Every structure is written in structure tokens, then in C-alpha cells.
mmCIF file of C-alpha atoms in Angstrom:
data_model
loop_
_atom_site.group_PDB
_atom_site.id
_atom_site.type_symbol
_atom_site.label_atom_id
_atom_site.label_comp_id
_atom_site.label_asym_id
_atom_site.label_seq_id
_atom_site.Cartn_x
_atom_site.Cartn_y
_atom_site.Cartn_z
ATOM 1 C CA UNK A 152 32.296 88.472 90.477
ATOM 2 C CA UNK A 153 29.377 89.771 88.520
ATOM 3 C CA UNK A 154 30.115 92.920 86.312
ATOM 4 C CA UNK A 155 27.266 95.259 87.018
ATOM 5 C CA UNK A 156 28.246 98.111 84.522
ATOM 6 C CA UNK A 157 31.215 98.769 82.050
ATOM 7 C CA UNK A 158 31.676 101.813 80.076
ATOM 8 C CA UNK A 159 34.515 102.503 77.378
ATOM 9 C CA UNK A 160 32.730 105.442 75.704
ATOM 10 C CA UNK A 161 33.315 103.634 72.256
ATOM 11 C CA UNK A 162 29.513 103.970 71.433
ATOM 12 C CA UNK A 163 29.859 107.864 71.646
ATOM 13 C CA UNK A 164 31.264 110.136 68.863
ATOM 14 C CA UNK A 165 34.192 112.464 69.588
ATOM 15 C CA UNK A 166 32.257 115.588 70.615
ATOM 16 C CA UNK A 167 30.603 117.331 73.312
ATOM 17 C CA UNK A 168 28.625 115.168 75.827
ATOM 18 C CA UNK A 169 24.912 116.041 75.408
ATOM 19 C CA UNK A 170 24.076 119.050 77.451
ATOM 20 C CA UNK A 171 20.730 120.030 78.926
ATOM 21 C CA UNK A 172 20.748 123.616 78.972
ATOM 22 C CA UNK A 173 17.127 124.254 80.499
ATOM 23 C CA UNK A 174 17.459 121.434 82.944
ATOM 24 C CA UNK A 175 18.245 123.155 86.167
ATOM 25 C CA UNK A 176 17.650 121.548 89.492
ATOM 26 C CA UNK A 177 14.256 119.878 88.382
ATOM 27 C CA UNK A 178 16.192 116.991 86.907
ATOM 28 C CA UNK A 179 17.939 115.946 90.286
ATOM 29 C CA UNK A 180 14.421 114.834 91.780
ATOM 30 C CA UNK A 181 12.091 114.585 88.716
ATOM 31 C CA UNK A 182 11.680 112.720 85.602
ATOM 32 C CA UNK A 183 12.639 114.592 82.362
ATOM 33 C CA UNK A 184 12.846 113.084 78.919
ATOM 34 C CA UNK A 185 16.111 113.524 77.330
ATOM 35 C CA UNK A 186 16.463 113.703 73.319
ATOM 36 C CA UNK A 187 20.237 113.210 72.835
ATOM 37 C CA UNK A 188 22.175 110.006 73.071
ATOM 38 C CA UNK A 189 23.877 109.879 76.584
ATOM 39 C CA UNK A 190 24.343 106.162 76.936
ATOM 40 C CA UNK A 191 23.443 104.952 80.541
ATOM 41 C CA UNK A 192 24.782 108.446 82.054
ATOM 42 C CA UNK A 193 22.901 111.510 83.040
ATOM 43 C CA UNK A 194 23.984 114.720 84.501
ATOM 44 C CA UNK A 195 22.154 115.271 87.674
ATOM 45 C CA UNK A 196 23.391 118.852 88.479
ATOM 46 C CA UNK A 197 24.010 120.882 85.274
ATOM 47 C CA UNK A 198 24.296 124.569 85.723
ATOM 48 C CA UNK A 199 22.718 126.881 83.363
ATOM 49 C CA UNK A 200 25.688 129.145 83.573
ATOM 50 C CA UNK A 201 28.089 126.106 82.346
ATOM 51 C CA UNK A 202 27.850 125.032 78.735
ATOM 52 C CA UNK A 203 29.394 121.992 77.125
ATOM 53 C CA UNK A 204 30.829 120.598 80.569
ATOM 54 C CA UNK A 205 31.889 117.324 79.459
ATOM 55 C CA UNK A 206 33.591 116.144 76.111
ATOM 56 C CA UNK A 207 34.202 112.693 74.547
ATOM 57 C CA UNK A 208 37.841 112.579 73.243
ATOM 58 C CA UNK A 209 40.493 110.123 72.241
ATOM 59 C CA UNK A 210 42.411 108.558 75.135
ATOM 60 C CA UNK A 211 46.182 108.528 74.931
ATOM 61 C CA UNK A 212 47.121 105.034 73.978
ATOM 62 C CA UNK A 213 43.919 104.230 72.511
ATOM 63 C CA UNK A 214 40.225 104.231 73.072
ATOM 64 C CA UNK A 215 38.137 107.031 74.196
ATOM 65 C CA UNK A 216 37.561 108.919 77.486
ATOM 66 C CA UNK A 217 35.290 111.599 78.907
ATOM 67 C CA UNK A 218 36.743 114.770 80.437
ATOM 68 C CA UNK A 219 35.495 117.612 82.224
ATOM 69 C CA UNK A 220 35.914 120.616 79.803
ATOM 70 C CA UNK A 221 34.440 123.738 81.584
ATOM 71 C CA UNK A 222 36.128 126.362 83.829
ATOM 72 C CA UNK A 223 37.510 125.393 87.308
ATOM 73 C CA UNK A 224 34.861 125.448 89.966
ATOM 74 C CA UNK A 225 35.141 127.621 93.123
ATOM 75 C CA UNK A 226 34.709 125.973 96.405
ATOM 76 C CA UNK A 227 35.518 122.478 97.690
ATOM 77 C CA UNK A 228 31.757 121.621 97.747
ATOM 78 C CA UNK A 229 31.185 122.237 94.049
ATOM 79 C CA UNK A 230 31.638 119.454 91.802
ATOM 80 C CA UNK A 231 30.209 118.297 88.185
ATOM 81 C CA UNK A 232 29.676 114.774 87.807
ATOM 82 C CA UNK A 233 27.836 112.189 85.614
ATOM 83 C CA UNK A 234 25.878 109.413 87.321
ATOM 84 C CA UNK A 235 24.773 105.981 86.198
ATOM 85 C CA UNK A 236 23.665 102.696 87.754
ATOM 86 C CA UNK A 237 21.056 101.337 90.094
ATOM 87 C CA UNK A 238 20.274 103.073 93.563
ATOM 88 C CA UNK A 239 20.004 99.594 95.159
ATOM 89 C CA UNK A 240 23.726 98.379 94.174
ATOM 90 C CA UNK A 241 25.564 97.375 97.359
ATOM 91 C CA UNK A 242 28.869 95.736 97.984
ATOM 92 C CA UNK A 243 30.409 96.422 94.927
ATOM 93 C CA UNK A 244 33.808 97.463 93.407
ATOM 94 C CA UNK A 245 34.354 100.560 91.215
ATOM 95 C CA UNK A 246 37.473 100.798 89.175
ATOM 96 C CA UNK A 247 38.048 103.536 86.593
ATOM 97 C CA UNK A 248 41.222 105.351 84.992
ATOM 98 C CA UNK A 249 41.147 108.940 86.024
ATOM 99 C CA UNK A 250 43.469 111.874 85.647
ATOM 100 C CA UNK A 251 43.168 115.294 87.019
ATOM 101 C CA UNK A 252 43.828 118.152 84.409
ATOM 102 C CA UNK A 253 43.112 120.795 87.045
ATOM 103 C CA UNK A 254 45.408 120.890 90.104
ATOM 104 C CA UNK A 255 43.020 122.927 92.294
ATOM 105 C CA UNK A 256 40.050 120.888 91.460
ATOM 106 C CA UNK A 257 39.569 117.141 92.133
ATOM 107 C CA UNK A 258 39.000 114.196 89.702
ATOM 108 C CA UNK A 259 37.883 110.847 90.958
ATOM 109 C CA UNK A 260 35.247 108.042 91.438
ATOM 110 C CA UNK A 261 32.031 108.382 93.144
ATOM 111 C CA UNK A 262 30.295 105.473 94.722
ATOM 112 C CA UNK A 263 27.310 104.890 96.895
ATOM 113 C CA UNK A 264 25.876 107.917 95.251
ATOM 114 C CA UNK A 265 22.423 108.878 96.887
ATOM 115 C CA UNK A 266 22.167 112.323 95.157
ATOM 116 C CA UNK A 267 24.410 115.023 94.233
ATOM 117 C CA UNK A 268 24.845 115.998 97.994
ATOM 118 C CA UNK A 269 25.454 112.678 99.415
ATOM 119 C CA UNK A 270 27.974 110.113 98.446
ATOM 120 C CA UNK A 271 31.592 108.778 98.738
ATOM 121 C CA UNK A 272 34.318 109.871 96.605
ATOM 122 C CA UNK A 273 37.918 108.683 95.998
ATOM 123 C CA UNK A 274 39.707 111.671 94.600
ATOM 124 C CA UNK A 275 42.991 113.085 93.216
ATOM 125 C CA UNK A 276 43.109 116.450 94.894
ATOM 126 C CA UNK A 277 46.099 118.745 94.992
ATOM 127 C CA UNK A 278 48.999 116.528 96.258
ATOM 128 C CA UNK A 279 46.840 113.951 97.711
ATOM 129 C CA UNK A 280 44.465 111.046 97.118
ATOM 130 C CA UNK A 281 41.300 111.278 99.465
ATOM 131 C CA UNK A 282 38.379 109.313 100.463
ATOM 132 C CA UNK A 283 35.734 112.008 100.934
ATOM 133 C CA UNK A 284 32.310 111.536 102.356
ATOM 134 C CA UNK A 285 29.816 114.432 101.477
ATOM 135 C CA UNK A 286 26.362 114.938 103.496
ATOM 136 C CA UNK A 287 24.722 117.840 101.994
ATOM 137 C CA UNK A 288 26.958 120.779 102.751
ATOM 138 C CA UNK A 289 29.350 118.762 105.030
ATOM 139 C CA UNK A 290 32.627 117.440 103.661
ATOM 140 C CA UNK A 291 34.384 114.808 105.587
ATOM 141 C CA UNK A 292 37.893 113.364 104.859
ATOM 142 C CA UNK A 293 37.750 109.760 105.767
ATOM 143 C CA UNK A 294 41.210 109.048 104.789
ATOM 144 C CA UNK A 295 43.984 110.579 102.649
ATOM 145 C CA UNK A 296 47.443 109.708 101.509
ATOM 146 C CA UNK A 297 50.175 112.045 99.919
ATOM 147 C CA UNK A 298 50.248 111.482 96.133
ATOM 148 C CA UNK A 299 51.828 113.648 93.483
ATOM 149 C CA UNK A 300 49.875 113.257 90.342
ATOM 150 C CA UNK A 301 50.832 114.215 86.855
ATOM 151 C CA UNK A 302 48.012 115.607 84.703
ATOM 152 C CA UNK A 303 49.253 114.021 81.563
ATOM 153 C CA UNK A 304 48.766 110.557 83.292
ATOM 154 C CA UNK A 305 45.910 108.403 84.058
ATOM 155 C CA UNK A 306 45.602 106.598 87.378
ATOM 156 C CA UNK A 307 43.671 103.452 87.901
ATOM 157 C CA UNK A 308 41.462 104.247 91.079
ATOM 158 C CA UNK A 309 39.713 101.586 92.712
ATOM 159 C CA UNK A 310 37.049 101.505 95.604
ATOM 160 C CA UNK A 311 35.668 98.304 97.132
ATOM 161 C CA UNK A 312 32.708 98.215 99.546
ATOM 162 C CA UNK A 313 31.498 95.530 101.762
ATOM 163 C CA UNK A 314 28.946 96.110 104.492
ATOM 164 C CA UNK A 315 30.424 99.418 105.341
ATOM 165 C CA UNK A 316 33.969 98.624 104.844
ATOM 166 C CA UNK A 317 35.555 100.695 102.015
ATOM 167 C CA UNK A 318 39.006 99.648 100.723
ATOM 168 C CA UNK A 319 40.810 101.905 98.303
ATOM 169 C CA UNK A 320 43.629 101.502 95.739
ATOM 170 C CA UNK A 321 45.577 103.554 93.340
ATOM 171 C CA UNK A 322 47.261 101.667 90.284
ATOM 172 C CA UNK A 323 46.586 98.305 92.147
ATOM 173 C CA UNK A 324 48.385 99.422 95.391
ATOM 174 C CA UNK A 325 46.303 99.643 98.582
ATOM 175 C CA UNK A 326 45.750 103.012 100.073
ATOM 176 C CA UNK A 327 43.596 102.750 103.069
ATOM 177 C CA UNK A 328 40.663 100.788 104.584
ATOM 178 C CA UNK A 329 37.905 102.599 106.510
ATOM 179 C CA UNK A 330 34.635 101.669 108.049
ATOM 180 C CA UNK A 331 31.599 103.934 107.443
ATOM 181 C CA UNK A 332 28.035 102.810 107.038
ATOM 182 C CA UNK A 333 26.577 106.234 106.220
ATOM 183 C CA UNK A 334 25.800 104.915 102.599
ATOM 184 C CA UNK A 335 25.391 101.058 102.231
ATOM 185 C CA UNK A 336 24.042 101.197 98.601
ATOM 186 C CA UNK A 337 23.760 103.579 95.496
ATOM 187 C CA UNK A 338 24.797 104.458 92.083
ATOM 188 C CA UNK A 339 28.213 105.464 90.737
ATOM 189 C CA UNK A 340 29.510 108.667 89.113
#
């Protein structure tokens, strides 16, 4: 299988991820030049009330990682994310080591990302792992399983997509398979 994208954050300095304080909603749908090094990542929905939303830090056991570093967000439909990739990617597998430092919020992997309001997400949320579909203001739980997670531990999340079939794993163990063809291609976040 071809590797479309890999990120270990080793090319980043230990510091705040570049923040665009005057970006606002304009950057979601319009080109804007960006001056600081952000690798292949971009923040499609920075809030002017948030500063320094992301930090590059050392990962326990070696290497680097990126972590959400702002206050918890109110509301299930509110999420901060960094996106990358090609909007035409289809039938792919995304894998990432994730930990949820804030029990009330969710942390996970986003795939077949259309924009900040339309995507699938495999998320650690409260005492569950969920496959979420977001369509603008609508949130649908396509599947979920009980899962008690430890905020000090990283979990290996994986979602594989093939022609509308989504198969999800945690730490190599199968969770669920769902059929949904709302988004057949898109970026990752």
C-alpha cells in the first residue's frame, strides 16, 4: 500500500504551533499566505479568542507530538483541528497515536475531511470510542464502543475506508465496521 502522508513532528521545534491571530473565518475558504513554518498542516478554524491552541512537545518514550493546549471547548459541535492532505484522497487508511488529556472533550482522527463542518471522526470521548459523522450542525454517532481511557497513555487509532465502508481499530483491535457514503474522499485532520 502506498504511503500518502507521514508526520512525526521531528521537523518542528519544541514550541507553540504557528498561530494566525488575524486569520478568522476567511482562511477556511480563501487563500491566505502564511509566514511561519507549519509543515504541511494548516489550521482551518482558528478562533481569535484562542491563542496558542497547539504545542509541539516531547512524546513520552521518545520523539515529538502535537497537543491541544487551550481551554476546553463548550459544546459537542466545537472542535479545534489541524488539517493536511489532498481533497481527492479516497480509499485510504489513517493511523495515529492519540491521547485525550481532557475527559470532557474528544480527541481523535478526522478523515474524508471536506471542511471544518463536514467529516468523519474516530474519537476518544468520555468513556467511549466513537465514529462520528458531522454534517454542518448535525452530529451523528455511526458507531460506538465502551472504552475507558487513561489521559497519560497514547492509543493507536486507525480508520480504513473503502468505497463507503469504514473499519475502525484501537491498538490493533477491531472496533466496528460501518457503511456510509456521505463523504467518499477528503483530507485528514
